[in-house]
Amino acid sequence: MPNGAVEVMWFDSWGWLFFVGVGLVLIILELFLGIETGLDLVFIGTAFVLGGLITFAFRSWIWTAMISGVICLVYVFLGRRYIHKRTAVKGEKSNIDTIIGKPGIVEKDIEPDREGMVKIGYEDWRARSEERLKKGEEITVISVSGVTVNVKKWERSK
């Protein structure tokens, strides 16, 4: 270059835009994958976008990469644990799931093709079974489907 001017490479001028684009792609990818990635793609994509936007005036892809990398490292080592703790879905049983495995008594006969009624604790439930159960027989709840319980004949331990 004449007169001692420094040549600026194309990627130096537009590298920040590349990082912004990659960041947006990661954020959109998170939308398609759902929460399975634990929002990591959103935060890493945001780090790329922020790194690109913060450094676009420097016209240096090296600065863009360094700032984006620092933001990513801060997220991975400090923010990730906090974010995952706040967004974790607890696998606790709901009240309805607590009746699975509970014993009960048939109140109205159950046929394989016709629902009946059972009493579990102090509550009456509509019930289905793959076997024929008569009024007064003891049952065990094997699953719940809406407001209907699926039951089987109670088997005494030997």
Short mmCIF file of C-alpha atoms in Angstrom, two decimals, residues 1-157:
data_model
loop_
_atom_site.label_atom_id
_atom_site.label_comp_id
_atom_site.label_asym_id
_atom_site.label_seq_id
_atom_site.Cartn_x
_atom_site.Cartn_y
_atom_site.Cartn_z
CA MET A 1 0.00 0.00 0.00
CA PRO A 2 1.32 3.47 -0.82
CA ASN A 3 2.13 6.11 1.78
CA GLY A 4 2.56 3.61 4.65
CA ALA A 5 -1.19 2.80 4.87
CA VAL A 6 -2.14 -0.51 6.45
CA GLU A 7 -4.25 -2.87 4.37
CA VAL A 8 -7.38 -4.05 6.18
CA MET A 9 -8.40 -7.53 5.18
CA TRP A 10 -12.03 -8.26 4.27
CA PHE A 11 -12.59 -10.52 7.28
CA ASP A 12 -11.15 -7.87 9.61
CA SER A 13 -13.85 -5.46 8.44
CA TRP A 14 -16.74 -7.93 8.47
CA GLY A 15 -15.66 -10.54 11.05
CA TRP A 16 -17.96 -9.03 13.67
CA LEU A 17 -20.92 -9.64 11.35
CA PHE A 18 -19.87 -13.28 10.95
CA PHE A 19 -19.93 -13.71 14.75
CA VAL A 20 -23.34 -12.03 14.98
CA GLY A 21 -24.65 -14.38 12.25
CA VAL A 22 -23.27 -17.51 13.92
CA GLY A 23 -24.76 -16.35 17.23
CA LEU A 24 -28.19 -15.88 15.66
CA VAL A 25 -27.97 -19.33 14.04
CA LEU A 26 -27.21 -20.89 17.45
CA ILE A 27 -30.14 -19.09 19.04
CA ILE A 28 -32.51 -20.23 16.28
CA LEU A 29 -31.13 -23.77 16.51
CA GLU A 30 -32.10 -23.78 20.20
CA LEU A 31 -35.69 -23.01 19.15
CA PHE A 32 -35.76 -26.07 16.91
CA LEU A 33 -34.08 -28.41 19.41
CA GLY A 34 -36.14 -27.24 22.36
CA ILE A 35 -35.01 -27.12 25.95
CA GLU A 36 -32.92 -30.33 25.66
CA THR A 37 -29.73 -28.27 25.33
CA GLY A 38 -30.54 -26.49 28.60
CA LEU A 39 -30.51 -23.04 26.96
CA ASP A 40 -26.76 -23.37 26.36
CA LEU A 41 -27.08 -22.58 22.65
CA VAL A 42 -29.03 -19.43 23.45
CA PHE A 43 -26.39 -18.14 25.85
CA ILE A 44 -23.41 -19.09 23.68
CA GLY A 45 -25.19 -17.59 20.66
CA THR A 46 -25.83 -14.44 22.70
CA ALA A 47 -22.12 -14.33 23.62
CA PHE A 48 -21.25 -14.41 19.91
CA VAL A 49 -23.78 -11.68 19.11
CA LEU A 50 -22.55 -9.49 21.97
CA GLY A 51 -18.91 -10.08 21.05
CA GLY A 52 -19.62 -9.07 17.47
CA LEU A 53 -21.61 -5.98 18.38
CA ILE A 54 -19.15 -4.80 21.03
CA THR A 55 -16.15 -5.07 18.68
CA PHE A 56 -17.54 -4.04 15.30
CA ALA A 57 -15.80 -0.64 15.59
CA PHE A 58 -12.37 -2.23 16.18
CA ARG A 59 -12.39 -3.88 12.73
CA SER A 60 -10.46 -6.83 14.06
CA TRP A 61 -11.76 -10.38 14.04
CA ILE A 62 -9.15 -11.27 16.67
CA TRP A 63 -10.73 -8.85 19.16
CA THR A 64 -14.16 -10.17 18.26
CA ALA A 65 -13.06 -13.76 18.87
CA MET A 66 -11.38 -12.86 22.17
CA ILE A 67 -14.35 -10.88 23.54
CA SER A 68 -16.82 -13.58 22.43
CA GLY A 69 -14.60 -16.25 23.99
CA VAL A 70 -14.36 -14.39 27.29
CA ILE A 71 -18.16 -13.97 27.44
CA CYS A 72 -18.59 -17.70 26.66
CA LEU A 73 -16.13 -18.69 29.39
CA VAL A 74 -17.83 -16.44 31.93
CA TYR A 75 -21.15 -18.07 31.08
CA VAL A 76 -19.79 -21.64 31.14
CA PHE A 77 -17.90 -21.28 34.45
CA LEU A 78 -20.14 -18.86 36.35
CA GLY A 79 -23.56 -18.44 34.78
CA ARG A 80 -24.33 -21.97 33.58
CA ARG A 81 -24.71 -23.50 37.04
CA TYR A 82 -26.98 -20.65 38.15
CA ILE A 83 -29.11 -20.76 34.97
CA HIS A 84 -29.52 -24.54 35.04
CA LYS A 85 -30.47 -24.46 38.72
CA ARG A 86 -33.15 -21.81 38.02
CA THR A 87 -34.57 -23.53 34.92
CA ALA A 88 -34.46 -27.17 36.12
CA VAL A 89 -37.74 -29.05 35.97
CA LYS A 90 -38.28 -31.08 39.10
CA GLY A 91 -39.37 -34.68 38.57
CA GLU A 92 -41.62 -34.86 41.60
CA LYS A 93 -44.80 -36.88 41.51
CA SER A 94 -48.06 -35.02 41.36
CA ASN A 95 -50.87 -35.91 43.76
CA ILE A 96 -52.56 -38.06 41.14
CA ASP A 97 -49.41 -40.18 40.67
CA THR A 98 -49.25 -41.03 44.37
CA ILE A 99 -52.16 -43.48 44.06
CA ILE A 100 -50.22 -45.75 41.70
CA GLY A 101 -49.53 -48.96 43.61
CA LYS A 102 -52.23 -48.24 46.22
CA PRO A 103 -54.77 -50.95 47.09
CA GLY A 104 -58.50 -50.56 46.70
CA ILE A 105 -61.84 -52.36 46.58
CA VAL A 106 -64.08 -52.89 43.55
CA GLU A 107 -67.41 -51.07 44.11
CA LYS A 108 -68.98 -51.87 40.71
CA ASP A 109 -68.04 -54.89 38.55
CA ILE A 110 -65.34 -54.31 35.94
CA GLU A 111 -65.26 -56.15 32.62
CA PRO A 112 -62.42 -55.99 30.07
CA ASP A 113 -64.76 -54.07 27.71
CA ARG A 114 -66.67 -52.08 30.38
CA GLU A 115 -65.49 -49.69 33.07
CA GLY A 116 -66.49 -50.08 36.69
CA MET A 117 -65.91 -48.25 39.97
CA VAL A 118 -63.33 -48.75 42.69
CA LYS A 119 -62.70 -47.17 46.08
CA ILE A 120 -59.10 -46.14 46.76
CA GLY A 121 -58.69 -44.76 50.24
CA TYR A 122 -61.76 -42.54 50.74
CA GLU A 123 -62.26 -41.74 47.04
CA ASP A 124 -64.32 -43.43 44.33
CA TRP A 125 -62.65 -43.78 40.93
CA ARG A 126 -63.79 -44.95 37.51
CA ALA A 127 -61.68 -48.02 36.70
CA ARG A 128 -60.59 -50.23 33.82
CA SER A 129 -59.02 -53.66 33.89
CA GLU A 130 -57.90 -56.29 31.42
CA GLU A 131 -59.49 -58.94 33.61
CA ARG A 132 -62.97 -59.46 35.03
CA LEU A 133 -63.26 -58.13 38.58
CA LYS A 134 -66.30 -58.57 40.86
CA LYS A 135 -67.62 -56.19 43.51
CA GLY A 136 -65.72 -56.57 46.78
CA GLU A 137 -62.47 -57.87 45.23
CA GLU A 138 -59.22 -56.20 46.24
CA ILE A 139 -57.30 -54.39 43.52
CA THR A 140 -54.05 -52.51 42.99
CA VAL A 141 -53.76 -49.35 40.87
CA ILE A 142 -51.25 -49.82 38.04
CA SER A 143 -51.68 -46.48 36.24
CA VAL A 144 -53.85 -43.38 35.89
CA SER A 145 -55.30 -42.12 32.62
CA GLY A 146 -57.17 -38.85 33.12
CA VAL A 147 -59.88 -39.54 35.72
CA THR A 148 -59.79 -43.30 35.17
CA VAL A 149 -57.49 -45.70 36.99
CA ASN A 150 -56.18 -48.90 35.46
CA VAL A 151 -56.25 -51.71 37.99
CA LYS A 152 -55.39 -55.36 38.40
CA LYS A 153 -56.42 -57.96 40.95
CA TRP A 154 -54.42 -57.60 44.15
CA GLU A 155 -51.90 -60.41 44.49
CA ARG A 156 -51.05 -61.38 48.04
CA SER A 157 -47.37 -61.83 48.85
#
